[in-house]
Amino acid sequence: MYPPSRKDFISLTLSDPHGPSYNNGKHRRQSCWRKWKQLSRLQRSLVLFLLALLLIFGLLTYPSVTQQWRGWSDREDLLELNDRDVTDLPRGVKSILDDAAGKAPPPAAGPHVRPAVEPDAAAGAVVEPKGPNVPILPKPPIKKKNSPNKRGPPSLQKDGNTSDTVRAEKQVQEVVQEEVAGEEEDKDKKIVSWRGAMIEADQATEPPPSAIVGDAAPPPGPANPADTVPPEVPTGTVDRLEAVCDAFRHAWKGYKDYAWGHDELRPISRSFGEWFGLGLTLIDSLDTMWILGLKEEFAEARDWVEKELSFDKNVDVNLFETTIRVLGGLLSTFHLTGDRLFLEKAKDLGSRLMPAFKTPSKIPFSDVNIGKGTAHPPRWTSDSTLAEVTSIQLEFRELSRLTQDPQYQEVVNEVMKLVHKLPGKQDGLVPMFINTNTGQFTHKGVFTLGARADSYYEYLLKQWIQGGKTEDDLLEDYLQAVDGVRKHLVRQTGPSKLTFVGELSHSRFNPKMDHLVCFLPGTLALGAHNGLPGDHMDLAVQLMETCHQMYKQMETGLSPEIVHFNLQANDGNDVVVKPADRHNLLRPETVESLFYMYRFTKDTKYRDWGWEILQSFNNYTKVPGGGYTSINNVRDPLNPGPRDKMESFFLGETLKYFYLLFSDDPELLSLDKLWGKSLLQQQKQDAHRRP
């Protein structure tokens, strides 16, 4: 077919009632169709693919494009400022450029205009502005970060367009209106979140407790310090004792509501953490509840022990932790109550822990399966820490005394005899590790009173007292150790001359001190009270001051887990805290030492220091829904960083020592009476009683 001639085109045009333009378009469509048919199949497919992409892109960008057009229609006239940049203003805002006229511009319309307020005006008070009535312009529009038309993370989103500016202006006006209306509402409808942000009360819903760690929704965090500090600090003994009881009830409420029967409470997530599955927190808290006189809480806990607690389970437990928390908790509760339920449970557990001592060296393994009756060292080493194998003696010895079964005391006494004879000590100081196969010290040359060695020194003295002060090896090891501490580990800071206990690593001194070392002031004072040299008490007083400063010099009033001390005199800071050491685990060592120091000296400053610490716990670790949490950063009072964990020793030891510290009753766990008698002494007395 040949193309149409001009004549044909004219005739077609004249004969068509729609006119030349119509026929022209029709002809073009026919021509385009013929050209389309002349394309190969591959070419047509490529064109269709490109058209489809354009269509999809157009659909995706349609909302933002239309909003941009609407935004431009909403803008006011552009103002030229000093022949420089052009600035666009939101609707309703007039420019103040009438300086030549010497008069104030008329106020801009809209609810966002407010009278000027004096900077030092009291909150909520309106002060008349001075001078001309110049209106306060609204703040620059804030771009909305999370627009519903934007996809992906904020870092991949583009800046807001013109319509964002218009929306921001409206948002500013709405916020101002809400603020004005909110001033008339009840302020009690707001609560404070962990970071201090205000949350409406109707939003602070409480989800049901979860039986799986991490499934529960996070509740509001610890209260704002400004809201939790009482307006007047009570100084009376009764008030302080009641404050301790209140703290316990609050912690117990969280445990009962969200972690009942489990090892540990996770107060932020309102769930629980399981370690051994033995109800660590509940058992560790039994004696505290009895001492505090919390009869209802104690009755609930006893009922669980009677009906639910069973050690017949296939689970590996740590010998040391299970002994001091569970076995010790059961024995101490039996001593306080005389209820044989707790003694029978203690005997059952003690017998299940005995396989740990079946080693070539008689140094116990660290882990025991209390269901299978097997024991083993940690998977990564055959060593045990010295603190673990030498800090179970008090409980095992007492179990033998109460049950008249000598096997428990025999195995732990054998450990102490072996350690007493071992080479590798330095003036009474011992390394941190001991091998369960060879029975020899490992990692020699490193000496500390902190983690992995601390309670070895503490238990030396307390075993000596427990045994009626008759075991000379224990006393000898303790006295040598105190001399070694004085000789190698005691130093003073440069700025304030604070006395502290550092560490020794292959004859190199490190001015590092764990919070765990704060057991030492109380232990030294206890020794001096039981007839040991008086200069032990002098060192105790100095170290107690240092432990107090570890709390006082922190912004939250809570001590970090580890501190380093400054030995240089030209620097004003005594305490240096590294970022990795700033956490606080609600530990009891300082409070326990304060209890000993007050009992022996009657100096009320120790009570006052303890009261300050309790207030800091309430201010920065108390969780509104119940419970207390460890925190990550004692140097940041605005965001201490909850760790979502309440250790069992916070109820089992920390709060107990607070109560004993504030109590005026010297017979409440008297320190002037022997805590126990050796098995030999008990057997002799029993023999004399027989007819």
PDB file of C-alpha atoms in Angstrom, residues 192-450:
ATOM      1  CA  VAL A 192       7.336   8.917  84.484  1.00  0.00           C
ATOM      2  CA  SER A 193       9.069   6.350  82.347  1.00  0.00           C
ATOM      3  CA  TRP A 194      12.621   5.094  82.897  1.00  0.00           C
ATOM      4  CA  ARG A 195      14.124   7.918  80.829  1.00  0.00           C
ATOM      5  CA  GLY A 196      11.905  10.516  82.465  1.00  0.00           C
ATOM      6  CA  ALA A 197       9.515  10.862  79.517  1.00  0.00           C
ATOM      7  CA  MET A 198       5.940  11.631  80.458  1.00  0.00           C
ATOM      8  CA  ILE A 199       3.485   8.892  79.522  1.00  0.00           C
ATOM      9  CA  GLU A 200      -0.269   9.175  79.773  1.00  0.00           C
ATOM     10  CA  ALA A 201      -1.663   6.951  82.485  1.00  0.00           C
ATOM     11  CA  ASP A 202      -4.179   5.327  80.151  1.00  0.00           C
ATOM     12  CA  GLN A 203      -1.274   4.210  77.966  1.00  0.00           C
ATOM     13  CA  ALA A 204       0.606   2.554  80.816  1.00  0.00           C
ATOM     14  CA  THR A 205      -1.211  -0.731  80.620  1.00  0.00           C
ATOM     15  CA  GLU A 206       0.142  -3.740  82.448  1.00  0.00           C
ATOM     16  CA  PRO A 207       0.391  -6.928  80.375  1.00  0.00           C
ATOM     17  CA  PRO A 208      -0.032 -10.275  82.091  1.00  0.00           C
ATOM     18  CA  PRO A 209       3.157 -11.911  83.354  1.00  0.00           C
ATOM     19  CA  SER A 210       4.936 -14.153  80.910  1.00  0.00           C
ATOM     20  CA  ALA A 211       6.324 -17.556  81.670  1.00  0.00           C
ATOM     21  CA  ILE A 212       9.077 -17.090  79.084  1.00  0.00           C
ATOM     22  CA  VAL A 213      11.946 -14.671  79.458  1.00  0.00           C
ATOM     23  CA  GLY A 214      11.622 -11.765  77.080  1.00  0.00           C
ATOM     24  CA  ASP A 215       7.967 -12.315  76.111  1.00  0.00           C
ATOM     25  CA  ALA A 216       6.490  -9.849  78.553  1.00  0.00           C
ATOM     26  CA  ALA A 217       6.018  -6.262  77.460  1.00  0.00           C
ATOM     27  CA  PRO A 218       8.338  -3.820  79.223  1.00  0.00           C
ATOM     28  CA  PRO A 219       6.652  -1.894  82.026  1.00  0.00           C
ATOM     29  CA  PRO A 220       7.441   1.657  83.069  1.00  0.00           C
ATOM     30  CA  GLY A 221      10.989   1.903  84.352  1.00  0.00           C
ATOM     31  CA  PRO A 222      12.242   3.201  87.666  1.00  0.00           C
ATOM     32  CA  ALA A 223      10.695   6.414  88.774  1.00  0.00           C
ATOM     33  CA  ASN A 224      12.180   9.820  88.259  1.00  0.00           C
ATOM     34  CA  PRO A 225      14.505  10.626  91.178  1.00  0.00           C
ATOM     35  CA  ALA A 226      12.709  13.894  91.770  1.00  0.00           C
ATOM     36  CA  ASP A 227       9.463  12.016  92.312  1.00  0.00           C
ATOM     37  CA  THR A 228      10.849   9.296  94.559  1.00  0.00           C
ATOM     38  CA  VAL A 229      12.948  11.282  97.023  1.00  0.00           C
ATOM     39  CA  PRO A 230      10.795  11.958 100.071  1.00  0.00           C
ATOM     40  CA  PRO A 231      10.336  15.634 100.914  1.00  0.00           C
ATOM     41  CA  GLU A 232      11.682  15.031 104.407  1.00  0.00           C
ATOM     42  CA  VAL A 233      14.350  12.447 105.192  1.00  0.00           C
ATOM     43  CA  PRO A 234      13.278  10.389 108.197  1.00  0.00           C
ATOM     44  CA  THR A 235      15.954  10.029 110.824  1.00  0.00           C
ATOM     45  CA  GLY A 236      14.123   7.916 113.341  1.00  0.00           C
ATOM     46  CA  THR A 237      14.930   4.249 113.666  1.00  0.00           C
ATOM     47  CA  VAL A 238      11.308   3.213 113.220  1.00  0.00           C
ATOM     48  CA  ASP A 239      10.969   5.173 109.985  1.00  0.00           C
ATOM     49  CA  ARG A 240      14.120   3.663 108.539  1.00  0.00           C
ATOM     50  CA  LEU A 241      13.137   0.134 109.524  1.00  0.00           C
ATOM     51  CA  GLU A 242       9.759   0.646 107.896  1.00  0.00           C
ATOM     52  CA  ALA A 243      11.481   1.963 104.771  1.00  0.00           C
ATOM     53  CA  VAL A 244      13.441  -1.288 104.560  1.00  0.00           C
ATOM     54  CA  CYS A 245      10.244  -3.303 104.971  1.00  0.00           C
ATOM     55  CA  ASP A 246       8.599  -1.243 102.241  1.00  0.00           C
ATOM     56  CA  ALA A 247      11.538  -1.898  99.944  1.00  0.00           C
ATOM     57  CA  PHE A 248      11.293  -5.623 100.615  1.00  0.00           C
ATOM     58  CA  ARG A 249       7.544  -5.683 100.022  1.00  0.00           C
ATOM     59  CA  HIS A 250       8.015  -3.861  96.744  1.00  0.00           C
ATOM     60  CA  ALA A 251      10.730  -6.271  95.606  1.00  0.00           C
ATOM     61  CA  TRP A 252       8.688  -9.254  96.789  1.00  0.00           C
ATOM     62  CA  LYS A 253       5.608  -8.021  94.945  1.00  0.00           C
ATOM     63  CA  GLY A 254       7.498  -8.082  91.669  1.00  0.00           C
ATOM     64  CA  TYR A 255       8.846 -11.549  92.364  1.00  0.00           C
ATOM     65  CA  LYS A 256       5.465 -12.900  93.431  1.00  0.00           C
ATOM     66  CA  ASP A 257       3.616 -11.408  90.463  1.00  0.00           C
ATOM     67  CA  TYR A 258       6.057 -12.245  87.677  1.00  0.00           C
ATOM     68  CA  ALA A 259       8.605 -14.846  88.852  1.00  0.00           C
ATOM     69  CA  TRP A 260       6.984 -16.919  91.581  1.00  0.00           C
ATOM     70  CA  GLY A 261       8.885 -20.142  92.194  1.00  0.00           C
ATOM     71  CA  HIS A 262      11.615 -19.245  89.709  1.00  0.00           C
ATOM     72  CA  ASP A 263      15.199 -18.248  90.362  1.00  0.00           C
ATOM     73  CA  GLU A 264      15.273 -14.535  89.549  1.00  0.00           C
ATOM     74  CA  LEU A 265      12.940 -11.690  88.717  1.00  0.00           C
ATOM     75  CA  ARG A 266      13.318  -9.646  85.547  1.00  0.00           C
ATOM     76  CA  PRO A 267      11.401  -6.573  86.706  1.00  0.00           C
ATOM     77  CA  ILE A 268      11.546  -4.491  83.528  1.00  0.00           C
ATOM     78  CA  SER A 269      10.122  -7.181  81.250  1.00  0.00           C
ATOM     79  CA  ARG A 270       7.977  -8.507  84.082  1.00  0.00           C
ATOM     80  CA  SER A 271       9.215 -12.032  83.575  1.00  0.00           C
ATOM     81  CA  PHE A 272      11.748 -14.348  85.191  1.00  0.00           C
ATOM     82  CA  GLY A 273      15.171 -15.806  84.662  1.00  0.00           C
ATOM     83  CA  GLU A 274      16.050 -19.389  85.430  1.00  0.00           C
ATOM     84  CA  TRP A 275      19.494 -20.481  86.603  1.00  0.00           C
ATOM     85  CA  PHE A 276      19.082 -23.818  88.364  1.00  0.00           C
ATOM     86  CA  GLY A 277      15.300 -23.942  88.681  1.00  0.00           C
ATOM     87  CA  LEU A 278      15.397 -24.083  92.476  1.00  0.00           C
ATOM     88  CA  GLY A 279      13.565 -20.889  93.422  1.00  0.00           C
ATOM     89  CA  LEU A 280      16.779 -19.111  94.421  1.00  0.00           C
ATOM     90  CA  THR A 281      15.196 -15.778  95.270  1.00  0.00           C
ATOM     91  CA  LEU A 282      12.441 -17.320  97.362  1.00  0.00           C
ATOM     92  CA  ILE A 283      14.768 -19.505  99.438  1.00  0.00           C
ATOM     93  CA  ASP A 284      17.434 -16.823  99.746  1.00  0.00           C
ATOM     94  CA  SER A 285      14.785 -14.454 101.146  1.00  0.00           C
ATOM     95  CA  LEU A 286      13.293 -16.716 103.822  1.00  0.00           C
ATOM     96  CA  ASP A 287      15.437 -15.579 106.748  1.00  0.00           C
ATOM     97  CA  THR A 288      15.102 -11.932 105.717  1.00  0.00           C
ATOM     98  CA  MET A 289      11.311 -12.153 105.830  1.00  0.00           C
ATOM     99  CA  TRP A 290      11.480 -13.734 109.275  1.00  0.00           C
ATOM    100  CA  ILE A 291      13.838 -11.063 110.624  1.00  0.00           C
ATOM    101  CA  LEU A 292      11.699  -8.263 109.160  1.00  0.00           C
ATOM    102  CA  GLY A 293       8.561  -9.766 110.691  1.00  0.00           C
ATOM    103  CA  LEU A 294       6.782 -10.213 107.360  1.00  0.00           C
ATOM    104  CA  LYS A 295       4.640 -13.132 108.496  1.00  0.00           C
ATOM    105  CA  GLU A 296       2.236 -13.237 105.559  1.00  0.00           C
ATOM    106  CA  GLU A 297       4.988 -13.270 102.963  1.00  0.00           C
ATOM    107  CA  PHE A 298       6.919 -15.877 104.937  1.00  0.00           C
ATOM    108  CA  ALA A 299       3.879 -18.149 105.180  1.00  0.00           C
ATOM    109  CA  GLU A 300       3.402 -18.044 101.418  1.00  0.00           C
ATOM    110  CA  ALA A 301       7.045 -18.886 100.833  1.00  0.00           C
ATOM    111  CA  ARG A 302       7.025 -21.729 103.351  1.00  0.00           C
ATOM    112  CA  ASP A 303       3.999 -23.225 101.657  1.00  0.00           C
ATOM    113  CA  TRP A 304       5.882 -23.265  98.355  1.00  0.00           C
ATOM    114  CA  VAL A 305       8.925 -24.899  99.952  1.00  0.00           C
ATOM    115  CA  GLU A 306       6.739 -27.605 101.452  1.00  0.00           C
ATOM    116  CA  LYS A 307       4.664 -28.364  98.363  1.00  0.00           C
ATOM    117  CA  GLU A 308       6.760 -27.387  95.365  1.00  0.00           C
ATOM    118  CA  LEU A 309      10.468 -27.473  96.184  1.00  0.00           C
ATOM    119  CA  SER A 310      12.122 -30.653  94.968  1.00  0.00           C
ATOM    120  CA  PHE A 311      15.793 -31.383  94.350  1.00  0.00           C
ATOM    121  CA  ASP A 312      15.060 -34.580  92.438  1.00  0.00           C
ATOM    122  CA  LYS A 313      15.662 -33.098  89.019  1.00  0.00           C
ATOM    123  CA  ASN A 314      18.167 -33.616  86.240  1.00  0.00           C
ATOM    124  CA  VAL A 315      19.959 -30.290  86.406  1.00  0.00           C
ATOM    125  CA  ASP A 316      23.538 -29.118  86.816  1.00  0.00           C
ATOM    126  CA  VAL A 317      24.013 -26.640  89.639  1.00  0.00           C
ATOM    127  CA  ASN A 318      27.032 -24.675  90.762  1.00  0.00           C
ATOM    128  CA  LEU A 319      28.302 -26.072  94.065  1.00  0.00           C
ATOM    129  CA  PHE A 320      29.260 -22.702  95.523  1.00  0.00           C
ATOM    130  CA  GLU A 321      26.173 -20.715  94.483  1.00  0.00           C
ATOM    131  CA  THR A 322      23.765 -23.469  95.504  1.00  0.00           C
ATOM    132  CA  THR A 323      25.469 -23.849  98.867  1.00  0.00           C
ATOM    133  CA  ILE A 324      25.460 -20.203  99.891  1.00  0.00           C
ATOM    134  CA  ARG A 325      22.014 -19.343  98.507  1.00  0.00           C
ATOM    135  CA  VAL A 326      19.901 -22.475  98.892  1.00  0.00           C
ATOM    136  CA  LEU A 327      21.601 -24.624 101.526  1.00  0.00           C
ATOM    137  CA  GLY A 328      22.539 -21.555 103.557  1.00  0.00           C
ATOM    138  CA  GLY A 329      19.047 -20.113 103.193  1.00  0.00           C
ATOM    139  CA  LEU A 330      17.409 -23.306 104.444  1.00  0.00           C
ATOM    140  CA  LEU A 331      19.790 -23.693 107.390  1.00  0.00           C
ATOM    141  CA  SER A 332      19.494 -20.099 108.554  1.00  0.00           C
ATOM    142  CA  THR A 333      15.711 -20.270 108.340  1.00  0.00           C
ATOM    143  CA  PHE A 334      15.727 -23.434 110.440  1.00  0.00           C
ATOM    144  CA  HIS A 335      17.865 -21.665 113.052  1.00  0.00           C
ATOM    145  CA  LEU A 336      15.438 -18.757 113.237  1.00  0.00           C
ATOM    146  CA  THR A 337      12.189 -20.728 113.181  1.00  0.00           C
ATOM    147  CA  GLY A 338      12.995 -24.194 114.504  1.00  0.00           C
ATOM    148  CA  ASP A 339      10.820 -25.568 111.696  1.00  0.00           C
ATOM    149  CA  ARG A 340      12.264 -28.962 110.743  1.00  0.00           C
ATOM    150  CA  LEU A 341      10.845 -28.687 107.238  1.00  0.00           C
ATOM    151  CA  PHE A 342      13.799 -26.499 106.334  1.00  0.00           C
ATOM    152  CA  LEU A 343      16.338 -28.814 107.954  1.00  0.00           C
ATOM    153  CA  GLU A 344      14.981 -31.830 106.068  1.00  0.00           C
ATOM    154  CA  LYS A 345      15.201 -29.938 102.784  1.00  0.00           C
ATOM    155  CA  ALA A 346      18.742 -28.855 103.648  1.00  0.00           C
ATOM    156  CA  LYS A 347      19.770 -32.429 104.407  1.00  0.00           C
ATOM    157  CA  ASP A 348      18.331 -33.630 101.102  1.00  0.00           C
ATOM    158  CA  LEU A 349      20.216 -30.970  99.170  1.00  0.00           C
ATOM    159  CA  GLY A 350      23.460 -31.479 101.086  1.00  0.00           C
ATOM    160  CA  SER A 351      23.533 -35.184 100.292  1.00  0.00           C
ATOM    161  CA  ARG A 352      22.978 -34.430  96.600  1.00  0.00           C
ATOM    162  CA  LEU A 353      25.941 -32.033  96.550  1.00  0.00           C
ATOM    163  CA  MET A 354      28.385 -34.565  97.992  1.00  0.00           C
ATOM    164  CA  PRO A 355      29.435 -36.089  94.606  1.00  0.00           C
ATOM    165  CA  ALA A 356      31.300 -32.840  93.893  1.00  0.00           C
ATOM    166  CA  PHE A 357      34.003 -33.921  96.348  1.00  0.00           C
ATOM    167  CA  LYS A 358      34.779 -37.193  94.552  1.00  0.00           C
ATOM    168  CA  THR A 359      37.936 -35.927  92.843  1.00  0.00           C
ATOM    169  CA  PRO A 360      41.537 -37.195  92.795  1.00  0.00           C
ATOM    170  CA  SER A 361      42.684 -34.229  94.877  1.00  0.00           C
ATOM    171  CA  LYS A 362      39.610 -33.901  97.150  1.00  0.00           C
ATOM    172  CA  ILE A 363      39.243 -30.351  95.792  1.00  0.00           C
ATOM    173  CA  PRO A 364      35.584 -30.324  94.704  1.00  0.00           C
ATOM    174  CA  PHE A 365      34.329 -29.929  91.162  1.00  0.00           C
ATOM    175  CA  SER A 366      32.450 -26.733  90.428  1.00  0.00           C
ATOM    176  CA  ASP A 367      29.259 -28.323  89.041  1.00  0.00           C
ATOM    177  CA  VAL A 368      26.974 -31.086  90.303  1.00  0.00           C
ATOM    178  CA  ASN A 369      23.975 -32.790  88.729  1.00  0.00           C
ATOM    179  CA  ILE A 370      21.741 -33.122  91.765  1.00  0.00           C
ATOM    180  CA  GLY A 371      19.452 -35.585  89.996  1.00  0.00           C
ATOM    181  CA  LYS A 372      22.028 -37.963  88.551  1.00  0.00           C
ATOM    182  CA  GLY A 373      24.571 -37.705  91.351  1.00  0.00           C
ATOM    183  CA  THR A 374      27.449 -36.792  89.023  1.00  0.00           C
ATOM    184  CA  ALA A 375      29.885 -33.877  89.095  1.00  0.00           C
ATOM    185  CA  HIS A 376      32.323 -32.258  86.705  1.00  0.00           C
ATOM    186  CA  PRO A 377      34.511 -29.170  86.306  1.00  0.00           C
ATOM    187  CA  PRO A 378      33.600 -26.351  83.929  1.00  0.00           C
ATOM    188  CA  ARG A 379      33.704 -27.312  80.255  1.00  0.00           C
ATOM    189  CA  TRP A 380      36.567 -24.938  79.524  1.00  0.00           C
ATOM    190  CA  THR A 381      38.965 -25.867  82.355  1.00  0.00           C
ATOM    191  CA  SER A 382      39.743 -28.367  85.102  1.00  0.00           C
ATOM    192  CA  ASP A 383      40.339 -25.521  87.571  1.00  0.00           C
ATOM    193  CA  SER A 384      38.031 -24.303  90.292  1.00  0.00           C
ATOM    194  CA  THR A 385      38.209 -20.818  91.755  1.00  0.00           C
ATOM    195  CA  LEU A 386      39.642 -20.667  95.240  1.00  0.00           C
ATOM    196  CA  ALA A 387      36.689 -18.695  96.590  1.00  0.00           C
ATOM    197  CA  GLU A 388      34.260 -21.375  95.442  1.00  0.00           C
ATOM    198  CA  VAL A 389      35.991 -24.326  97.098  1.00  0.00           C
ATOM    199  CA  THR A 390      36.786 -22.483 100.353  1.00  0.00           C
ATOM    200  CA  SER A 391      33.475 -20.633 100.855  1.00  0.00           C
ATOM    201  CA  ILE A 392      31.130 -23.558 101.424  1.00  0.00           C
ATOM    202  CA  GLN A 393      32.556 -24.601 104.773  1.00  0.00           C
ATOM    203  CA  LEU A 394      30.228 -22.701 107.108  1.00  0.00           C
ATOM    204  CA  GLU A 395      27.129 -24.321 105.627  1.00  0.00           C
ATOM    205  CA  PHE A 396      28.493 -27.871 105.389  1.00  0.00           C
ATOM    206  CA  ARG A 397      29.931 -27.758 108.896  1.00  0.00           C
ATOM    207  CA  GLU A 398      26.637 -26.518 110.296  1.00  0.00           C
ATOM    208  CA  LEU A 399      24.738 -29.212 108.406  1.00  0.00           C
ATOM    209  CA  SER A 400      26.901 -31.830 110.116  1.00  0.00           C
ATOM    210  CA  ARG A 401      26.284 -30.284 113.513  1.00  0.00           C
ATOM    211  CA  LEU A 402      22.525 -30.236 113.052  1.00  0.00           C
ATOM    212  CA  THR A 403      22.175 -33.684 111.494  1.00  0.00           C
ATOM    213  CA  GLN A 404      24.889 -35.402 113.572  1.00  0.00           C
ATOM    214  CA  ASP A 405      26.331 -36.668 110.289  1.00  0.00           C
ATOM    215  CA  PRO A 406      30.071 -35.866 110.107  1.00  0.00           C
ATOM    216  CA  GLN A 407      30.505 -36.489 106.378  1.00  0.00           C
ATOM    217  CA  TYR A 408      29.637 -32.924 105.375  1.00  0.00           C
ATOM    218  CA  GLN A 409      32.147 -31.322 107.728  1.00  0.00           C
ATOM    219  CA  GLU A 410      34.852 -33.840 106.897  1.00  0.00           C
ATOM    220  CA  VAL A 411      34.927 -33.098 103.173  1.00  0.00           C
ATOM    221  CA  VAL A 412      35.079 -29.323 103.570  1.00  0.00           C
ATOM    222  CA  ASN A 413      37.642 -29.475 106.381  1.00  0.00           C
ATOM    223  CA  GLU A 414      39.863 -31.560 104.113  1.00  0.00           C
ATOM    224  CA  VAL A 415      39.813 -28.761 101.557  1.00  0.00           C
ATOM    225  CA  MET A 416      40.978 -26.224 104.125  1.00  0.00           C
ATOM    226  CA  LYS A 417      43.796 -28.515 105.303  1.00  0.00           C
ATOM    227  CA  LEU A 418      45.048 -28.927 101.737  1.00  0.00           C
ATOM    228  CA  VAL A 419      44.985 -25.188 101.045  1.00  0.00           C
ATOM    229  CA  HIS A 420      46.742 -24.512 104.353  1.00  0.00           C
ATOM    230  CA  LYS A 421      49.725 -26.625 103.273  1.00  0.00           C
ATOM    231  CA  LEU A 422      49.948 -25.591  99.619  1.00  0.00           C
ATOM    232  CA  PRO A 423      53.000 -23.742  98.266  1.00  0.00           C
ATOM    233  CA  GLY A 424      52.506 -20.706  96.078  1.00  0.00           C
ATOM    234  CA  LYS A 425      51.215 -18.260  98.676  1.00  0.00           C
ATOM    235  CA  GLN A 426      52.770 -14.856  99.239  1.00  0.00           C
ATOM    236  CA  ASP A 427      52.651 -13.736 102.870  1.00  0.00           C
ATOM    237  CA  GLY A 428      49.282 -15.374 103.354  1.00  0.00           C
ATOM    238  CA  LEU A 429      47.842 -14.217 100.017  1.00  0.00           C
ATOM    239  CA  VAL A 430      46.597 -17.013  97.769  1.00  0.00           C
ATOM    240  CA  PRO A 431      46.228 -17.358  93.976  1.00  0.00           C
ATOM    241  CA  MET A 432      42.748 -17.333  92.473  1.00  0.00           C
ATOM    242  CA  PHE A 433      42.618 -20.834  90.946  1.00  0.00           C
ATOM    243  CA  ILE A 434      43.227 -24.396  92.094  1.00  0.00           C
ATOM    244  CA  ASN A 435      43.254 -27.549  89.950  1.00  0.00           C
ATOM    245  CA  THR A 436      40.801 -30.289  90.876  1.00  0.00           C
ATOM    246  CA  ASN A 437      43.062 -33.049  89.528  1.00  0.00           C
ATOM    247  CA  THR A 438      46.407 -32.063  91.055  1.00  0.00           C
ATOM    248  CA  GLY A 439      45.161 -30.056  94.019  1.00  0.00           C
ATOM    249  CA  GLN A 440      47.756 -27.361  93.247  1.00  0.00           C
ATOM    250  CA  PHE A 441      47.411 -23.625  92.731  1.00  0.00           C
ATOM    251  CA  THR A 442      47.365 -22.443  89.122  1.00  0.00           C
ATOM    252  CA  HIS A 443      47.864 -18.988  87.608  1.00  0.00           C
ATOM    253  CA  LYS A 444      50.311 -18.204  90.346  1.00  0.00           C
ATOM    254  CA  GLY A 445      51.570 -14.713  91.022  1.00  0.00           C
ATOM    255  CA  VAL A 446      48.185 -12.965  90.814  1.00  0.00           C
ATOM    256  CA  PHE A 447      46.708 -11.894  94.145  1.00  0.00           C
ATOM    257  CA  THR A 448      43.439 -10.090  94.807  1.00  0.00           C
ATOM    258  CA  LEU A 449      40.762  -9.725  97.463  1.00  0.00           C
ATOM    259  CA  GLY A 450      38.182  -9.298  94.723  1.00  0.00           C
TER     260      GLY A 450
END
